[in-house]
């Protein structure tokens, strides 16, 4: 079986990370809105939908490319991936 | 408690280093209207906030500012990466380079180190939230000034995102001010003057019963 090329793997990583960042951002922005509008059930439902998608996608990301938070590290190899892959401020991480 | 997520709030991917631009953007890390001051302002003010929902806004916005600090630092570090000392000097970065090489240290565009004197925490909710509204506009002004000078599309995209957030925060703090004023109208010892007391200091407990 052909292995995916490094560049398509890199693109898949970037694409999944974008998706995660979008859900994370939507969740955060809705959270700010809910702080001052705590009884808005529709905003809360949106918040929860993004939270659910965020949870699912970060788990997929952890399995394929390494954990985004330490809680999702599965084994010692995972810890090495957590600490040795590019940090968010590096161009390569984006 | 804060827990780290290994991703930026919004991607920073700069193709062309530019130390001159890095020096201007540095002000939004360590300058008087920057993200470090913003996060310290809100995260310090929240302890004296008598309304818990407003303390929630300060916590969440203050936390977002930490993410913005990281994005501004990512911009600076990518804009200076791989440049030689000669290139840094040619691009007006020599005075920073002498003390900090290409590391990150919070200073303003004119080189003044970050100071807590750039923000307030008065322990008075109305004063603090009014300061926060002004702070968001000052940060928006600084991003607008940077946008007039920055021509790199990769940089402009990130600066536009950060500028937009200042406007959203301003909106949320406006709502916080309204919540506080409603609260003070209700509990003020002088019905003609809602500002007759400091609800963080003069009127414990935090959630007093309405006057009968």
PDB file of N, CA and C in Angstrom, chain A residues 2 40 53:
ATOM      1  N   UNK A   2       0.460   2.227  -0.796  1.00  0.00           N
ATOM      2  CA  UNK A   2       1.238   3.453  -0.889  1.00  0.00           C
ATOM      3  C   UNK A   2       1.031   4.300   0.384  1.00  0.00           C
ATOM      4  N   UNK A  40     -29.792  32.599  27.243  1.00  0.00           N
ATOM      5  CA  UNK A  40     -30.026  32.387  25.805  1.00  0.00           C
ATOM      6  C   UNK A  40     -29.798  30.919  25.451  1.00  0.00           C
ATOM      7  N   UNK A  53     -18.127  18.840  18.733  1.00  0.00           N
ATOM      8  CA  UNK A  53     -17.274  18.692  17.545  1.00  0.00           C
ATOM      9  C   UNK A  53     -15.802  18.861  17.928  1.00  0.00           C
TER      10      UNK A  53
END
